Amino acid sequence: FISVNSFFVQDGVKPLYQSSLVSTRICTSFAPDSLSNLIMGEMRHGVGLSTSSDSEMITQLLTYTPPQEQDDTPDWVARIKNLMKEAPTAYSLLIMHKDVIYAVRDPYGNRPLCIGHLIPIYDINEMERWVVSSESCSFLSIGARYYCEVLPGEIVEISRHKVQTLDIIPRSEGNAMAFCIFEYVYFARPDSIFEDQMVYTVRYRCGQQLAIEAPMDADLVSTVPESAIPAALGYATKCGLPYVEVLCKNRYVGRTFIQPNMRFKGKNGSLG
């Protein structure tokens, strides 16, 4: 949680501090080759890393003075552009400097990022406030509305006065957008919005398309809850089959697949 002046940004990741800069990662993903190249690049700049966090590498890159910076005043937009050039990887970032927050998404758009507008509760004339999240579903619980999606390669500046796009960094010629399909398939909550479409609708349509491509003569359609439920409903509707809940999810345990070993996985997940 970062609070600055009249707006705030909420995130489950602990921020990293460097002088007057605060860098908060929404999500990042580094390919092994990109990671090693990034580490070698920072070592050439004389930077030593004190943690194994990819957020620290990004923060250190932001403190590096790029060639575009002409005077002693830090040009944070130039530094962010330099970061995007030096780190051709997947990330969504929040970068705070004094009374400004920059929302940044990698040019390939692999990780999601969106902006919400906090709705005034008591005074309609109160100062505008903005929130940033990897998923739009988080806005409703804090009284905010979905405002826009940060586009691939976009650098958005959020201040107490306005929200504005500073630049959109293009991808290398011939390279296509690479949004993570697993956001649609599993990661995202069904009421989140990506690319102007609700995740639930995408999953439902995928189920319908699966019924067209791979119809089956079956008695019923079921699923392993919960992210596959919309797809199963779409499949059942298209095939004219009944949808039946066969498995019931235990809502009092977390995700078992991320547990460190099979003992914990078996303890929290079983068929009864």
PDB file of C-alpha atoms in Angstrom:
ATOM      1  CA  PHE A   1       0.000   0.000   0.000  1.00  0.00           C
ATOM      2  CA  ILE A   2       1.410   3.357  -1.047  1.00  0.00           C
ATOM      3  CA  SER A   3      -0.196   6.627  -0.021  1.00  0.00           C
ATOM      4  CA  VAL A   4       0.785   9.950  -1.530  1.00  0.00           C
ATOM      5  CA  ASN A   5      -1.185  13.187  -1.285  1.00  0.00           C
ATOM      6  CA  SER A   6      -4.777  12.588  -2.374  1.00  0.00           C
ATOM      7  CA  PHE A   7      -4.483   9.308  -4.232  1.00  0.00           C
ATOM      8  CA  PHE A   8      -3.279   5.833  -3.418  1.00  0.00           C
ATOM      9  CA  VAL A   9      -2.162   2.666  -5.112  1.00  0.00           C
ATOM     10  CA  GLN A  10      -2.827  -0.706  -3.553  1.00  0.00           C
ATOM     11  CA  ASP A  11      -0.736  -3.779  -4.209  1.00  0.00           C
ATOM     12  CA  GLY A  12       0.283  -6.911  -2.356  1.00  0.00           C
ATOM     13  CA  VAL A  13       3.965  -6.474  -3.137  1.00  0.00           C
ATOM     14  CA  LYS A  14       6.299  -4.708  -0.719  1.00  0.00           C
ATOM     15  CA  PRO A  15       7.731  -1.588  -2.399  1.00  0.00           C
ATOM     16  CA  LEU A  16      11.432  -0.986  -2.911  1.00  0.00           C
ATOM     17  CA  TYR A  17      12.894   2.385  -1.996  1.00  0.00           C
ATOM     18  CA  GLN A  18      15.814   4.100  -3.708  1.00  0.00           C
ATOM     19  CA  SER A  19      16.500   7.655  -2.561  1.00  0.00           C
ATOM     20  CA  SER A  20      13.299   9.583  -3.385  1.00  0.00           C
ATOM     21  CA  LEU A  21      12.029   6.841  -5.676  1.00  0.00           C
ATOM     22  CA  VAL A  22       9.537   4.133  -4.777  1.00  0.00           C
ATOM     23  CA  SER A  23       9.043   1.241  -7.185  1.00  0.00           C
ATOM     24  CA  THR A  24       6.170  -1.172  -6.678  1.00  0.00           C
ATOM     25  CA  ARG A  25       5.848  -4.196  -8.899  1.00  0.00           C
ATOM     26  CA  ILE A  26       2.359  -5.331  -9.832  1.00  0.00           C
ATOM     27  CA  CYS A  27       3.750  -8.358 -11.629  1.00  0.00           C
ATOM     28  CA  THR A  28       6.888  -9.275 -13.513  1.00  0.00           C
ATOM     29  CA  SER A  29       8.187 -12.233 -15.467  1.00  0.00           C
ATOM     30  CA  PHE A  30      11.730 -12.721 -16.726  1.00  0.00           C
ATOM     31  CA  ALA A  31      12.953 -15.286 -19.232  1.00  0.00           C
ATOM     32  CA  PRO A  32      16.298 -16.821 -18.124  1.00  0.00           C
ATOM     33  CA  ASP A  33      18.260 -15.219 -20.981  1.00  0.00           C
ATOM     34  CA  SER A  34      16.699 -11.804 -20.374  1.00  0.00           C
ATOM     35  CA  LEU A  35      17.357 -12.097 -16.645  1.00  0.00           C
ATOM     36  CA  SER A  36      21.046 -12.932 -17.079  1.00  0.00           C
ATOM     37  CA  ASN A  37      21.478 -10.146 -19.644  1.00  0.00           C
ATOM     38  CA  LEU A  38      19.812  -7.700 -17.269  1.00  0.00           C
ATOM     39  CA  ILE A  39      22.100  -8.686 -14.387  1.00  0.00           C
ATOM     40  CA  MET A  40      25.188  -8.367 -16.591  1.00  0.00           C
ATOM     41  CA  GLY A  41      23.998  -4.963 -17.791  1.00  0.00           C
ATOM     42  CA  GLU A  42      23.596  -3.703 -14.234  1.00  0.00           C
ATOM     43  CA  MET A  43      27.035  -5.001 -13.301  1.00  0.00           C
ATOM     44  CA  ARG A  44      28.487  -2.992 -16.197  1.00  0.00           C
ATOM     45  CA  HIS A  45      26.878   0.090 -14.660  1.00  0.00           C
ATOM     46  CA  GLY A  46      28.601  -0.714 -11.361  1.00  0.00           C
ATOM     47  CA  VAL A  47      25.415  -1.841  -9.623  1.00  0.00           C
ATOM     48  CA  GLY A  48      25.518  -4.569  -6.997  1.00  0.00           C
ATOM     49  CA  LEU A  49      22.316  -6.401  -6.067  1.00  0.00           C
ATOM     50  CA  SER A  50      21.503  -7.036  -2.407  1.00  0.00           C
ATOM     51  CA  THR A  51      18.439  -9.266  -2.951  1.00  0.00           C
ATOM     52  CA  SER A  52      17.190 -11.860  -5.426  1.00  0.00           C
ATOM     53  CA  SER A  53      14.132  -9.744  -6.252  1.00  0.00           C
ATOM     54  CA  ASP A  54      13.476  -8.786  -9.856  1.00  0.00           C
ATOM     55  CA  SER A  55      11.928  -5.589  -8.490  1.00  0.00           C
ATOM     56  CA  GLU A  56      15.338  -4.530  -7.192  1.00  0.00           C
ATOM     57  CA  MET A  57      16.853  -4.928 -10.653  1.00  0.00           C
ATOM     58  CA  ILE A  58      14.134  -2.732 -12.109  1.00  0.00           C
ATOM     59  CA  THR A  59      14.606  -0.131  -9.362  1.00  0.00           C
ATOM     60  CA  GLN A  60      18.369  -0.066  -9.923  1.00  0.00           C
ATOM     61  CA  LEU A  61      17.866   0.420 -13.660  1.00  0.00           C
ATOM     62  CA  LEU A  62      15.630   3.404 -12.924  1.00  0.00           C
ATOM     63  CA  THR A  63      18.424   5.068 -10.944  1.00  0.00           C
ATOM     64  CA  TYR A  64      20.793   4.802 -13.913  1.00  0.00           C
ATOM     65  CA  THR A  65      21.216   8.099 -15.782  1.00  0.00           C
ATOM     66  CA  PRO A  66      20.380   7.514 -19.469  1.00  0.00           C
ATOM     67  CA  PRO A  67      22.069   9.400 -22.343  1.00  0.00           C
ATOM     68  CA  GLN A  68      18.856  11.405 -22.943  1.00  0.00           C
ATOM     69  CA  GLU A  69      19.165  13.077 -19.531  1.00  0.00           C
ATOM     70  CA  GLN A  70      20.933  16.364 -20.195  1.00  0.00           C
ATOM     71  CA  ASP A  71      21.121  18.115 -16.806  1.00  0.00           C
ATOM     72  CA  ASP A  72      21.237  17.267 -13.114  1.00  0.00           C
ATOM     73  CA  THR A  73      17.439  17.023 -12.813  1.00  0.00           C
ATOM     74  CA  PRO A  74      16.257  13.396 -13.147  1.00  0.00           C
ATOM     75  CA  ASP A  75      14.152  12.827 -16.257  1.00  0.00           C
ATOM     76  CA  TRP A  76      11.981   9.961 -15.057  1.00  0.00           C
ATOM     77  CA  VAL A  77      10.217   9.453 -18.362  1.00  0.00           C
ATOM     78  CA  ALA A  78      13.599   9.062 -20.077  1.00  0.00           C
ATOM     79  CA  ARG A  79      14.661   6.640 -17.348  1.00  0.00           C
ATOM     80  CA  ILE A  80      11.497   4.587 -17.754  1.00  0.00           C
ATOM     81  CA  LYS A  81      12.044   4.471 -21.519  1.00  0.00           C
ATOM     82  CA  ASN A  82      15.614   3.334 -20.924  1.00  0.00           C
ATOM     83  CA  LEU A  83      14.317   0.615 -18.588  1.00  0.00           C
ATOM     84  CA  MET A  84      11.911  -0.597 -21.273  1.00  0.00           C
ATOM     85  CA  LYS A  85      14.799  -0.746 -23.741  1.00  0.00           C
ATOM     86  CA  GLU A  86      17.181  -2.524 -21.348  1.00  0.00           C
ATOM     87  CA  ALA A  87      14.588  -5.007 -20.061  1.00  0.00           C
ATOM     88  CA  PRO A  88      12.568  -6.518 -22.953  1.00  0.00           C
ATOM     89  CA  THR A  89      10.601  -8.645 -20.518  1.00  0.00           C
ATOM     90  CA  ALA A  90       7.104  -8.960 -19.064  1.00  0.00           C
ATOM     91  CA  TYR A  91       6.114  -6.508 -16.324  1.00  0.00           C
ATOM     92  CA  SER A  92       3.530  -4.092 -15.025  1.00  0.00           C
ATOM     93  CA  LEU A  93       4.937  -1.403 -12.746  1.00  0.00           C
ATOM     94  CA  LEU A  94       3.974   1.450 -10.463  1.00  0.00           C
ATOM     95  CA  ILE A  95       6.768   3.967  -9.960  1.00  0.00           C
ATOM     96  CA  MET A  96       6.336   6.808  -7.477  1.00  0.00           C
ATOM     97  CA  HIS A  97       8.497   9.914  -7.344  1.00  0.00           C
ATOM     98  CA  LYS A  98       7.457  12.687  -4.951  1.00  0.00           C
ATOM     99  CA  ASP A  99       3.840  13.528  -5.840  1.00  0.00           C
ATOM    100  CA  VAL A 100       3.616  11.614  -9.129  1.00  0.00           C
ATOM    101  CA  ILE A 101       2.964   7.951  -9.898  1.00  0.00           C
ATOM    102  CA  TYR A 102       3.826   6.359 -13.231  1.00  0.00           C
ATOM    103  CA  ALA A 103       1.866   3.290 -14.357  1.00  0.00           C
ATOM    104  CA  VAL A 104       3.944   1.340 -16.871  1.00  0.00           C
ATOM    105  CA  ARG A 105       3.198  -1.768 -18.923  1.00  0.00           C
ATOM    106  CA  ASP A 106       5.699  -3.646 -21.062  1.00  0.00           C
ATOM    107  CA  PRO A 107       5.414  -3.203 -24.869  1.00  0.00           C
ATOM    108  CA  TYR A 108       4.287  -6.804 -25.357  1.00  0.00           C
ATOM    109  CA  GLY A 109       1.395  -6.371 -22.922  1.00  0.00           C
ATOM    110  CA  ASN A 110       2.110  -9.698 -21.259  1.00  0.00           C
ATOM    111  CA  ARG A 111       0.913  -8.647 -17.812  1.00  0.00           C
ATOM    112  CA  PRO A 112      -2.342  -6.707 -17.284  1.00  0.00           C
ATOM    113  CA  LEU A 113      -2.688  -3.259 -15.714  1.00  0.00           C
ATOM    114  CA  CYS A 114      -5.687  -0.955 -15.407  1.00  0.00           C
ATOM    115  CA  ILE A 115      -6.713   2.326 -13.790  1.00  0.00           C
ATOM    116  CA  GLY A 116      -9.818   3.038 -11.730  1.00  0.00           C
ATOM    117  CA  HIS A 117     -11.510   6.242 -10.599  1.00  0.00           C
ATOM    118  CA  LEU A 118     -12.518   6.547  -6.950  1.00  0.00           C
ATOM    119  CA  ILE A 119     -16.107   7.716  -6.646  1.00  0.00           C
ATOM    120  CA  PRO A 120     -16.643  10.642  -4.206  1.00  0.00           C
ATOM    121  CA  ILE A 121     -18.742   9.517  -1.240  1.00  0.00           C
ATOM    122  CA  TYR A 122     -19.406  12.630   0.829  1.00  0.00           C
ATOM    123  CA  ASP A 123     -18.409  15.624  -1.260  1.00  0.00           C
ATOM    124  CA  ILE A 124     -18.856  15.579  -5.038  1.00  0.00           C
ATOM    125  CA  ASN A 125     -16.422  18.495  -5.270  1.00  0.00           C
ATOM    126  CA  GLU A 126     -13.570  16.683  -3.549  1.00  0.00           C
ATOM    127  CA  MET A 127     -10.301  16.161  -5.417  1.00  0.00           C
ATOM    128  CA  GLU A 128     -10.197  13.322  -7.948  1.00  0.00           C
ATOM    129  CA  ARG A 129      -8.511  10.161  -6.753  1.00  0.00           C
ATOM    130  CA  TRP A 130      -7.209   7.253  -8.796  1.00  0.00           C
ATOM    131  CA  VAL A 131      -6.281   3.625  -8.188  1.00  0.00           C
ATOM    132  CA  VAL A 132      -4.204   1.158 -10.197  1.00  0.00           C
ATOM    133  CA  SER A 133      -4.527  -2.617 -10.203  1.00  0.00           C
ATOM    134  CA  SER A 134      -3.675  -5.676 -12.248  1.00  0.00           C
ATOM    135  CA  GLU A 135      -7.397  -6.578 -12.257  1.00  0.00           C
ATOM    136  CA  SER A 136     -10.447  -4.349 -12.507  1.00  0.00           C
ATOM    137  CA  CYS A 137     -12.455  -6.594 -10.153  1.00  0.00           C
ATOM    138  CA  SER A 138     -10.627  -5.045  -7.185  1.00  0.00           C
ATOM    139  CA  PHE A 139     -12.111  -1.598  -7.826  1.00  0.00           C
ATOM    140  CA  LEU A 140     -15.679  -2.281  -6.694  1.00  0.00           C
ATOM    141  CA  SER A 141     -14.647  -3.335  -3.188  1.00  0.00           C
ATOM    142  CA  ILE A 142     -13.070   0.091  -2.529  1.00  0.00           C
ATOM    143  CA  GLY A 143     -15.748   2.196  -4.229  1.00  0.00           C
ATOM    144  CA  ALA A 144     -13.954   2.787  -7.522  1.00  0.00           C
ATOM    145  CA  ARG A 145     -14.994   2.414 -11.143  1.00  0.00           C
ATOM    146  CA  TYR A 146     -13.029   1.013 -14.042  1.00  0.00           C
ATOM    147  CA  TYR A 147     -11.525   3.912 -16.009  1.00  0.00           C
ATOM    148  CA  CYS A 148      -9.175   2.447 -18.614  1.00  0.00           C
ATOM    149  CA  GLU A 149      -6.637  -0.233 -19.383  1.00  0.00           C
ATOM    150  CA  VAL A 150      -2.974   0.707 -19.570  1.00  0.00           C
ATOM    151  CA  LEU A 151      -2.011  -0.217 -23.127  1.00  0.00           C
ATOM    152  CA  PRO A 152       1.072  -2.274 -24.021  1.00  0.00           C
ATOM    153  CA  GLY A 153       4.124  -0.007 -23.868  1.00  0.00           C
ATOM    154  CA  GLU A 154       2.138   2.860 -22.352  1.00  0.00           C
ATOM    155  CA  ILE A 155       3.552   5.211 -19.718  1.00  0.00           C
ATOM    156  CA  VAL A 156       0.759   6.893 -17.742  1.00  0.00           C
ATOM    157  CA  GLU A 157       1.403   9.743 -15.322  1.00  0.00           C
ATOM    158  CA  ILE A 158      -0.970  10.080 -12.367  1.00  0.00           C
ATOM    159  CA  SER A 159      -0.838  13.268 -10.309  1.00  0.00           C
ATOM    160  CA  ARG A 160      -3.195  15.167  -8.038  1.00  0.00           C
ATOM    161  CA  HIS A 161      -4.307  17.194 -11.049  1.00  0.00           C
ATOM    162  CA  LYS A 162      -4.798  14.688 -13.878  1.00  0.00           C
ATOM    163  CA  VAL A 163      -4.136  11.344 -15.505  1.00  0.00           C
ATOM    164  CA  GLN A 164      -2.311  11.537 -18.818  1.00  0.00           C
ATOM    165  CA  THR A 165      -0.472   9.303 -21.270  1.00  0.00           C
ATOM    166  CA  LEU A 166       3.116  10.447 -21.685  1.00  0.00           C
ATOM    167  CA  ASP A 167       4.198   7.991 -24.351  1.00  0.00           C
ATOM    168  CA  ILE A 168       3.569   4.561 -25.855  1.00  0.00           C
ATOM    169  CA  ILE A 169       6.739   2.604 -26.553  1.00  0.00           C
ATOM    170  CA  PRO A 170       6.334   0.418 -29.665  1.00  0.00           C
ATOM    171  CA  ARG A 171       7.424  -3.184 -29.970  1.00  0.00           C
ATOM    172  CA  SER A 172      10.215  -4.217 -32.271  1.00  0.00           C
ATOM    173  CA  GLU A 173       9.053  -4.423 -35.864  1.00  0.00           C
ATOM    174  CA  GLY A 174       7.355  -7.714 -36.653  1.00  0.00           C
ATOM    175  CA  ASN A 175       6.775  -8.684 -33.013  1.00  0.00           C
ATOM    176  CA  ALA A 176       3.166  -9.292 -32.040  1.00  0.00           C
ATOM    177  CA  MET A 177       1.455  -8.527 -28.746  1.00  0.00           C
ATOM    178  CA  ALA A 178       1.907 -11.348 -26.222  1.00  0.00           C
ATOM    179  CA  PHE A 179      -0.846 -11.079 -23.610  1.00  0.00           C
ATOM    180  CA  CYS A 180      -0.670 -14.031 -21.207  1.00  0.00           C
ATOM    181  CA  ILE A 181      -3.470 -16.428 -22.203  1.00  0.00           C
ATOM    182  CA  PHE A 182      -3.411 -17.915 -18.704  1.00  0.00           C
ATOM    183  CA  GLU A 183      -5.006 -14.710 -17.416  1.00  0.00           C
ATOM    184  CA  TYR A 184      -8.122 -15.645 -19.381  1.00  0.00           C
ATOM    185  CA  VAL A 185      -7.865 -19.362 -18.662  1.00  0.00           C
ATOM    186  CA  TYR A 186      -7.085 -19.356 -14.943  1.00  0.00           C
ATOM    187  CA  PHE A 187      -5.439 -16.404 -13.183  1.00  0.00           C
ATOM    188  CA  ALA A 188      -8.072 -13.694 -13.498  1.00  0.00           C
ATOM    189  CA  ARG A 189     -11.334 -13.427 -11.632  1.00  0.00           C
ATOM    190  CA  PRO A 190     -14.289 -13.872 -14.016  1.00  0.00           C
ATOM    191  CA  ASP A 191     -15.612 -10.331 -13.464  1.00  0.00           C
ATOM    192  CA  SER A 192     -12.334  -8.667 -14.489  1.00  0.00           C
ATOM    193  CA  ILE A 193     -12.046  -6.811 -17.798  1.00  0.00           C
ATOM    194  CA  PHE A 194      -9.166  -7.320 -20.231  1.00  0.00           C
ATOM    195  CA  GLU A 195      -9.021  -5.860 -23.740  1.00  0.00           C
ATOM    196  CA  ASP A 196     -12.555  -4.424 -23.353  1.00  0.00           C
ATOM    197  CA  GLN A 197     -14.120  -7.814 -22.649  1.00  0.00           C
ATOM    198  CA  MET A 198     -15.134  -9.560 -19.445  1.00  0.00           C
ATOM    199  CA  VAL A 199     -13.146 -12.672 -18.556  1.00  0.00           C
ATOM    200  CA  TYR A 200     -16.360 -14.623 -17.850  1.00  0.00           C
ATOM    201  CA  THR A 201     -17.615 -13.947 -21.385  1.00  0.00           C
ATOM    202  CA  VAL A 202     -14.329 -15.065 -22.939  1.00  0.00           C
ATOM    203  CA  ARG A 203     -14.345 -18.323 -20.980  1.00  0.00           C
ATOM    204  CA  TYR A 204     -17.988 -18.957 -21.877  1.00  0.00           C
ATOM    205  CA  ARG A 205     -17.303 -18.400 -25.586  1.00  0.00           C
ATOM    206  CA  CYS A 206     -14.278 -20.701 -25.392  1.00  0.00           C
ATOM    207  CA  GLY A 207     -16.562 -23.428 -24.058  1.00  0.00           C
ATOM    208  CA  GLN A 208     -18.970 -22.857 -26.932  1.00  0.00           C
ATOM    209  CA  GLN A 209     -16.122 -23.017 -29.450  1.00  0.00           C
ATOM    210  CA  LEU A 210     -14.861 -26.239 -27.879  1.00  0.00           C
ATOM    211  CA  ALA A 211     -18.324 -27.745 -28.336  1.00  0.00           C
ATOM    212  CA  ILE A 212     -18.154 -26.863 -32.042  1.00  0.00           C
ATOM    213  CA  GLU A 213     -14.678 -28.303 -32.519  1.00  0.00           C
ATOM    214  CA  ALA A 214     -14.978 -31.328 -30.205  1.00  0.00           C
ATOM    215  CA  PRO A 215     -18.617 -32.334 -29.575  1.00  0.00           C
ATOM    216  CA  MET A 216     -19.229 -35.410 -27.421  1.00  0.00           C
ATOM    217  CA  ASP A 217     -22.065 -37.858 -26.863  1.00  0.00           C
ATOM    218  CA  ALA A 218     -22.279 -37.552 -23.078  1.00  0.00           C
ATOM    219  CA  ASP A 219     -24.809 -37.601 -20.252  1.00  0.00           C
ATOM    220  CA  LEU A 220     -23.725 -34.364 -18.621  1.00  0.00           C
ATOM    221  CA  VAL A 221     -21.051 -31.680 -18.461  1.00  0.00           C
ATOM    222  CA  SER A 222     -19.128 -30.866 -15.300  1.00  0.00           C
ATOM    223  CA  THR A 223     -15.894 -29.157 -14.371  1.00  0.00           C
ATOM    224  CA  VAL A 224     -13.124 -28.800 -11.835  1.00  0.00           C
ATOM    225  CA  PRO A 225     -14.122 -25.547 -10.078  1.00  0.00           C
ATOM    226  CA  GLU A 226     -13.881 -22.683 -10.319  1.00  0.00           C
ATOM    227  CA  SER A 227     -12.204 -20.962 -13.257  1.00  0.00           C
ATOM    228  CA  ALA A 228     -13.495 -23.553 -15.765  1.00  0.00           C
ATOM    229  CA  ILE A 229     -17.167 -23.171 -14.800  1.00  0.00           C
ATOM    230  CA  PRO A 230     -18.022 -20.541 -17.478  1.00  0.00           C
ATOM    231  CA  ALA A 231     -16.370 -22.694 -20.164  1.00  0.00           C
ATOM    232  CA  ALA A 232     -18.282 -25.777 -18.996  1.00  0.00           C
ATOM    233  CA  LEU A 233     -21.548 -23.821 -19.077  1.00  0.00           C
ATOM    234  CA  GLY A 234     -20.787 -22.626 -22.604  1.00  0.00           C
ATOM    235  CA  TYR A 235     -19.974 -26.169 -23.713  1.00  0.00           C
ATOM    236  CA  ALA A 236     -23.122 -27.592 -22.112  1.00  0.00           C
ATOM    237  CA  THR A 237     -25.363 -24.930 -23.626  1.00  0.00           C
ATOM    238  CA  LYS A 238     -23.932 -25.390 -27.115  1.00  0.00           C
ATOM    239  CA  CYS A 239     -24.226 -29.191 -26.945  1.00  0.00           C
ATOM    240  CA  GLY A 240     -27.658 -29.157 -25.322  1.00  0.00           C
ATOM    241  CA  LEU A 241     -26.405 -31.155 -22.340  1.00  0.00           C
ATOM    242  CA  PRO A 242     -27.147 -30.597 -18.637  1.00  0.00           C
ATOM    243  CA  TYR A 243     -24.475 -28.942 -16.509  1.00  0.00           C
ATOM    244  CA  VAL A 244     -24.021 -30.659 -13.134  1.00  0.00           C
ATOM    245  CA  GLU A 245     -21.682 -29.834 -10.264  1.00  0.00           C
ATOM    246  CA  VAL A 246     -19.788 -33.021  -9.468  1.00  0.00           C
ATOM    247  CA  LEU A 247     -16.946 -31.506  -7.427  1.00  0.00           C
ATOM    248  CA  CYS A 248     -17.319 -28.998  -4.592  1.00  0.00           C
ATOM    249  CA  LYS A 249     -14.435 -26.655  -3.861  1.00  0.00           C
ATOM    250  CA  ASN A 250     -13.287 -26.210  -0.274  1.00  0.00           C
ATOM    251  CA  ARG A 251     -13.470 -22.427   0.075  1.00  0.00           C
ATOM    252  CA  TYR A 252     -11.520 -22.370   3.332  1.00  0.00           C
ATOM    253  CA  VAL A 253      -8.125 -23.342   1.917  1.00  0.00           C
ATOM    254  CA  GLY A 254      -5.894 -21.499  -0.510  1.00  0.00           C
ATOM    255  CA  ARG A 255      -4.444 -22.690  -3.778  1.00  0.00           C
ATOM    256  CA  THR A 256      -2.905 -26.091  -3.184  1.00  0.00           C
ATOM    257  CA  PHE A 257      -0.760 -26.238  -6.325  1.00  0.00           C
ATOM    258  CA  ILE A 258       1.594 -23.566  -4.943  1.00  0.00           C
ATOM    259  CA  GLN A 259       2.238 -25.457  -1.695  1.00  0.00           C
ATOM    260  CA  PRO A 260       5.939 -26.361  -1.245  1.00  0.00           C
ATOM    261  CA  ASN A 261       5.510 -30.150  -1.081  1.00  0.00           C
ATOM    262  CA  MET A 262       2.998 -32.970  -1.508  1.00  0.00           C
ATOM    263  CA  ARG A 263       2.351 -33.263   2.245  1.00  0.00           C
ATOM    264  CA  PHE A 264       0.822 -29.788   2.364  1.00  0.00           C
ATOM    265  CA  LYS A 265      -0.991 -30.334  -0.937  1.00  0.00           C
ATOM    266  CA  GLY A 266      -2.545 -33.553   0.333  1.00  0.00           C
ATOM    267  CA  LYS A 267      -3.506 -31.937   3.623  1.00  0.00           C
ATOM    268  CA  ASN A 268      -5.436 -29.091   1.995  1.00  0.00           C
ATOM    269  CA  GLY A 269      -6.914 -30.879  -0.993  1.00  0.00           C
ATOM    270  CA  SER A 270      -8.618 -34.248  -1.252  1.00  0.00           C
ATOM    271  CA  LEU A 271     -11.592 -35.968  -2.845  1.00  0.00           C
ATOM    272  CA  GLY A 272     -14.361 -37.018  -0.499  1.00  0.00           C
TER     273      GLY A 272
END
